[in-house]
Amino acid sequence: MITLFFAAGDDNWNQYEGPLILALEKAKISATILTKSPANPETVDYIIYAPVAGALTDFAPYRNVRAVLSLWAGVEKLAPNKTLRQPLCRMVDPGLTEGMVEYVVGHVLRQHLGIDRYIINPNHDWVQKCPPLARERSVGIMGLGTLGTAVTTALRALNFNLSAWGRSPKPDLEMPYFHGADGLEALLSRSEILVTLLPDTPDTRGLLNAQTIAYLPYGAALINPGRGTVIDDVALLAALDQGALSHATLDVFHQEPLPKTHRFWQHPKVTVTPHIAADTRPLTSSRVVVENIRRDQAGLALLHQVDLARGY
Ligand code: NAP
């Protein structure tokens, strides 16, 4: 019998109780599940975690915990926690990935086809300007991890002209791929539509600033469902005001909820979505959590372990 501490809040517990118990039963794992901080933290074997209000911040007393299993894909709030000595696994959930693919494909098509022009057409203008084919539209993806790769597969099926950028070299890719600081200009300068799917780490903060935004083709559109800290908001607003960028679709922000007074809310070239691009789905993500517990109990390596030094 193992002990799990569900440190992800009451609201999440209401959604996860059924799927988690079902996944444990299917995996034939007997577990006691605690939903409140235990009197004796040393009895806990695994912590299931989400950064909700009042979330656990001191992991030191959980000396026997074998892994902290995040329900979130982004772990920027956990990775810098110096009390965290246990292995940390982030969420790679097929349901979340599917949601992200749908969000990105939808918003890329909106920009590619110029859909807004026909939805908002108060003068009933009859301007017959057919959009180019997807194969004639260059789309750049910043971050070719789990989500970036899934998005790339879906956009390739629609024939978009794709390029990508990441931290490490990926020699076997069948698409233009650039990496590191030296490769950023090459990616940006060919991205009429730019999708950012980067994590929030010390190295990604402010990557899209006045200098790098200027590498984008004139009139490019930006779609950011990764993390808000990647963007310098002041530089983005200046580029939109000057027409250098035609539109920004933003799902994530430096501060969330986005303050009501933030210029993004009012700006005619900005679409704000309230961090809804892709949610973790209790049914599929419970299976991921339980599979990791099963693997660890069987002496196998944990999946999706975070490199705490790199921050993702
Ligand atoms: P992932 O598999 O860890 O992929 C991260 C990608 O970012 C990798 O390709 C990595 O490069 C690249 N990267 C990291 N640091 C970099 C740097 N300094 N320079 C260049 N590239 C860098 O993560 P994921 O599962 O795809 O998720 C990406 C992010 O999406 C998450 O961290 C989270 O913040 C965000 N997200 C948002 C939502 C939402 O609803 N808006 C939902 C889920 C996730 P390498 O391949 O070279 O390692």
XYZ file of C-alpha atoms and ligand atoms in Angstrom:
360
model
C 0.000 0.000 0.000
C 1.385 3.388 -1.003
C 0.368 6.843 0.212
C -0.428 9.642 -2.238
C -0.832 13.256 -1.218
C -3.143 15.053 -3.659
C -1.721 18.569 -3.175
C -3.698 20.162 -5.973
C -6.640 21.736 -4.161
C -10.256 20.827 -3.470
C -11.581 21.952 -6.863
C -9.162 19.669 -8.673
C -9.913 16.836 -6.266
C -13.595 17.039 -7.169
C -12.629 16.399 -10.801
C -9.809 13.927 -10.205
C -11.221 11.683 -7.487
C -13.104 9.377 -9.850
C -10.543 9.175 -12.706
C -7.588 8.781 -10.329
C -9.168 5.981 -8.309
C -10.196 4.260 -11.555
C -6.677 4.525 -12.991
C -5.165 3.133 -9.761
C -7.617 0.215 -9.787
C -6.810 -0.570 -13.430
C -3.090 -0.542 -12.634
C -3.772 -2.749 -9.568
C -2.101 -0.228 -7.266
C -3.404 -0.033 -3.692
C -3.134 3.479 -2.387
C -4.283 5.693 0.444
C -5.003 9.161 -0.932
C -4.639 12.168 1.355
C -6.193 15.446 0.275
C -5.021 17.602 3.204
C -1.481 18.164 4.528
C -0.682 15.022 6.523
C 0.247 15.125 10.207
C 3.274 13.010 9.365
C 4.693 14.008 5.933
C 7.211 11.150 6.085
C 4.441 8.652 5.342
C 3.861 10.120 1.854
C 5.286 8.249 -1.177
C 4.156 10.505 -4.051
C 2.822 14.054 -4.239
C 0.356 14.969 -6.985
C 0.727 18.716 -7.373
C -0.844 21.797 -8.956
C 0.137 25.403 -8.190
C -3.266 26.399 -6.797
C -3.772 29.149 -4.192
C -2.229 28.081 -0.893
C -0.333 25.245 -2.571
C 2.424 23.359 -0.809
C 5.708 25.268 -0.893
C 7.945 23.379 1.557
C 8.788 19.909 0.287
C 11.570 19.311 2.823
C 9.409 17.439 5.374
C 8.341 14.939 2.667
C 11.595 13.082 3.036
C 10.352 9.755 1.698
C 8.543 11.092 -1.345
C 9.787 9.276 -4.446
C 8.446 11.830 -6.950
C 6.380 14.995 -7.240
C 3.927 14.539 -10.118
C 2.747 17.852 -11.556
C -0.728 18.121 -13.069
C 0.564 21.089 -15.073
C 2.798 20.966 -18.142
C 4.544 24.213 -17.165
C 6.556 23.852 -13.966
C 8.064 27.337 -13.630
C 6.527 27.760 -10.164
C 7.982 24.465 -8.920
C 11.356 24.082 -10.604
C 13.074 26.970 -8.736
C 11.818 25.712 -5.314
C 14.992 24.957 -3.362
C 13.165 22.662 -0.906
C 12.338 20.353 -3.801
C 14.941 17.579 -3.746
C 12.638 14.855 -5.025
C 12.363 14.064 -8.767
C 9.782 16.312 -10.436
C 7.700 15.065 -13.367
C 5.716 17.488 -15.489
C 2.400 16.665 -17.159
C 2.453 15.302 -20.684
C -1.234 14.571 -21.190
C -2.638 13.384 -24.525
C -5.860 15.311 -23.806
C -3.937 18.534 -23.172
C -1.871 18.038 -26.315
C -5.013 17.532 -28.398
C -6.468 20.750 -26.964
C -3.324 22.713 -27.792
C -3.271 21.418 -31.368
C -6.875 22.553 -31.840
C -6.180 26.007 -30.349
C -3.112 26.623 -32.498
C -4.591 25.278 -35.733
C -7.705 27.402 -35.194
C -5.773 30.597 -34.574
C -3.248 29.965 -37.358
C -6.120 29.470 -39.823
C -7.781 32.655 -38.547
C -4.644 34.642 -39.405
C -3.851 32.761 -42.596
C -7.330 33.140 -44.090
C -7.848 36.681 -42.728
C -11.166 35.541 -41.287
C -11.716 38.707 -39.229
C -11.951 40.779 -42.410
C -15.276 39.109 -43.227
C -16.643 38.908 -39.689
C -16.035 42.603 -39.066
C -17.013 44.292 -42.347
C -19.280 47.217 -41.357
C -19.158 48.878 -44.826
C -20.023 45.611 -46.618
C -16.898 45.954 -48.787
C -16.706 43.525 -51.704
C -12.946 43.039 -51.995
C -12.158 39.805 -53.840
C -8.693 38.981 -52.553
C -8.263 35.249 -52.256
C -5.853 34.187 -49.476
C -2.746 32.218 -50.489
C -2.652 28.483 -50.042
C -1.210 27.150 -46.785
C 1.829 25.892 -48.712
C 2.557 29.547 -49.530
C 2.320 30.662 -45.882
C 5.371 30.369 -43.654
C 4.692 29.450 -40.037
C 7.442 29.392 -37.403
C 7.205 27.377 -34.206
C 9.321 28.425 -31.217
C 9.709 25.356 -28.997
C 9.632 21.954 -30.611
C 8.866 19.879 -27.536
C 5.780 17.754 -26.894
C 3.320 20.475 -27.869
C 5.368 22.105 -30.630
C 5.870 18.729 -32.282
C 2.166 17.844 -32.146
C 1.226 21.254 -33.542
C 3.774 20.840 -36.329
C 2.268 17.505 -37.338
C -1.208 19.025 -37.609
C -0.048 22.122 -39.515
C 2.020 19.976 -41.884
C -1.108 17.970 -42.720
C -2.607 21.274 -43.921
C 0.539 21.931 -46.029
C 1.812 24.994 -44.145
C 5.403 25.937 -44.887
C 6.906 25.179 -41.465
C 10.119 26.006 -39.648
C 10.981 25.569 -35.997
C 13.410 26.664 -33.322
C 14.553 25.136 -30.037
C 17.439 24.959 -27.593
C 19.233 21.809 -28.730
C 20.229 20.572 -32.197
C 17.831 18.072 -33.834
C 19.727 16.719 -36.832
C 17.118 14.252 -38.143
C 14.209 16.642 -38.698
C 12.686 16.860 -42.164
C 11.972 20.586 -41.887
C 14.047 23.747 -41.484
C 15.059 23.820 -37.830
C 17.259 26.326 -36.028
C 18.528 26.287 -32.497
C 20.097 28.483 -29.871
C 20.592 32.239 -29.849
C 22.393 32.119 -33.202
C 19.419 30.469 -34.917
C 16.700 32.781 -33.685
C 16.964 35.459 -36.377
C 16.799 32.797 -39.106
C 13.561 31.389 -37.666
C 11.914 34.745 -37.009
C 12.807 36.289 -40.356
C 10.893 33.536 -42.178
C 7.790 33.420 -39.919
C 4.724 35.209 -41.303
C 2.835 33.554 -38.474
C 4.828 32.833 -35.322
C 3.629 30.350 -32.685
C 5.479 30.298 -29.380
C 5.340 27.138 -27.301
C 8.253 27.761 -24.968
C 8.365 27.133 -21.222
C 9.029 29.935 -18.740
C 12.681 29.582 -17.719
C 15.416 32.129 -16.965
C 16.658 31.588 -20.548
C 13.338 32.169 -22.325
C 12.231 35.326 -20.474
C 12.070 38.350 -22.762
C 13.193 36.390 -25.838
C 10.699 38.321 -27.952
C 11.815 41.913 -27.414
C 12.220 45.033 -29.586
C 15.321 43.630 -31.300
C 13.991 40.133 -32.032
C 10.433 41.191 -32.927
C 12.039 43.362 -35.617
C 13.400 40.183 -37.276
C 9.827 39.098 -38.141
C 8.504 39.898 -41.647
C 6.538 43.172 -41.758
C 2.910 42.498 -40.817
C 3.570 39.115 -39.198
C 1.093 37.679 -36.683
C 2.024 36.239 -33.302
C 0.228 33.462 -31.422
C 1.477 32.771 -27.892
C -0.049 29.904 -25.932
C 3.319 29.057 -24.283
C 4.194 31.458 -21.478
C 3.693 35.236 -21.228
C 7.168 35.915 -19.842
C 8.701 35.112 -23.247
C 7.344 38.437 -24.530
C 8.352 41.997 -23.714
C 4.843 43.508 -23.629
C 6.004 47.082 -24.265
C 7.958 46.022 -27.365
C 5.015 43.955 -28.628
C 2.573 46.856 -28.237
C 4.987 49.203 -30.025
C 5.314 46.759 -32.941
C 1.507 46.439 -33.178
C 1.020 50.214 -32.999
C 3.585 50.769 -35.759
C 2.056 48.065 -37.987
C 5.207 45.929 -37.908
C 2.980 43.192 -36.488
C -0.588 42.744 -37.721
C -2.005 40.816 -34.761
C -1.160 39.085 -31.495
C -3.225 36.265 -30.027
C -2.176 35.859 -26.419
C -3.287 33.137 -24.022
C -0.649 33.628 -21.325
C 0.662 36.728 -19.575
C 3.252 38.065 -17.147
C 0.456 38.463 -14.620
C -2.656 36.255 -14.600
C -5.481 37.100 -14.559
C -4.416 39.852 -16.962
C -5.129 43.130 -15.083
C -8.278 44.825 -16.374
C -6.298 48.000 -17.074
C -3.719 46.276 -19.303
C -3.553 47.734 -22.821
C -3.882 44.254 -24.353
C -7.597 44.219 -23.428
C -8.333 47.374 -25.429
C -5.934 46.962 -28.333
C -7.716 46.346 -31.670
C -4.889 44.095 -32.883
C -4.749 41.903 -29.782
C -6.912 38.887 -28.994
C -6.786 37.892 -25.338
C -7.789 34.365 -24.374
C -7.709 33.693 -20.609
C -5.178 30.827 -20.392
C -7.593 28.359 -21.933
C -5.510 27.049 -24.837
C -5.154 23.584 -23.367
C -6.248 22.235 -20.027
C -5.065 19.053 -18.379
C -7.908 16.528 -18.716
C -8.542 14.501 -15.527
C -9.321 11.243 -17.360
C -6.191 11.127 -19.505
C -3.842 12.855 -17.055
C -4.809 10.517 -14.183
C -3.586 7.647 -16.350
C -0.289 9.492 -16.891
C 0.168 10.054 -13.139
C -0.625 6.427 -12.325
C 1.600 5.102 -15.095
C 4.509 7.000 -13.563
C 3.759 5.556 -10.124
C 3.516 2.075 -11.655
C 6.835 2.504 -13.424
C 8.576 3.778 -10.316
C 7.191 0.954 -8.199
C 8.434 -1.520 -10.825
C 11.927 0.003 -10.730
C 11.575 1.688 -14.141
C 12.642 5.248 -14.904
C 10.059 7.988 -14.384
C 8.602 9.601 -17.495
C 8.680 13.352 -18.233
C 11.183 14.163 -15.510
C 12.107 17.845 -15.326
C 15.723 18.962 -15.478
C 15.590 21.299 -12.467
C 18.744 23.164 -13.507
C 17.306 23.928 -16.973
C 13.853 24.630 -15.534
C 11.803 22.507 -17.949
P 8.535 20.650 -23.670
O 8.197 19.330 -24.271
O 9.394 20.688 -22.455
O 9.183 21.526 -24.836
C 9.781 22.756 -24.580
C 10.445 23.227 -25.848
O 11.011 24.516 -25.596
C 11.597 22.324 -26.292
O 11.574 22.198 -27.693
C 12.826 23.089 -25.845
O 13.975 22.887 -26.660
C 12.362 24.511 -26.029
N 13.173 25.400 -25.190
C 13.277 25.436 -23.850
N 14.148 26.389 -23.457
C 14.612 26.958 -24.596
C 15.535 27.997 -24.868
N 16.183 28.640 -23.897
N 15.779 28.308 -26.160
C 15.153 27.655 -27.162
N 14.266 26.661 -26.986
C 13.993 26.326 -25.710
O 7.214 21.464 -23.286
P 5.755 21.306 -23.915
O 5.026 20.183 -23.295
O 5.868 21.343 -25.389
O 5.076 22.656 -23.385
C 5.612 23.929 -23.714
C 5.007 24.970 -22.796
O 3.639 25.213 -23.145
C 4.919 24.566 -21.327
O 6.165 24.771 -20.663
C 3.857 25.488 -20.799
O 4.463 26.648 -20.293
C 3.017 25.827 -22.027
N 1.638 25.332 -21.919
C 0.620 26.232 -22.019
C -0.693 25.784 -21.907
C -1.848 26.739 -22.061
O -2.996 26.381 -21.798
N -1.616 27.948 -22.502
C -0.969 24.429 -21.695
C 0.101 23.559 -21.586
C 1.405 24.015 -21.703
P 14.691 21.446 -26.774
O 13.752 20.612 -27.616
O 15.942 21.743 -27.480
O 14.838 20.931 -25.370
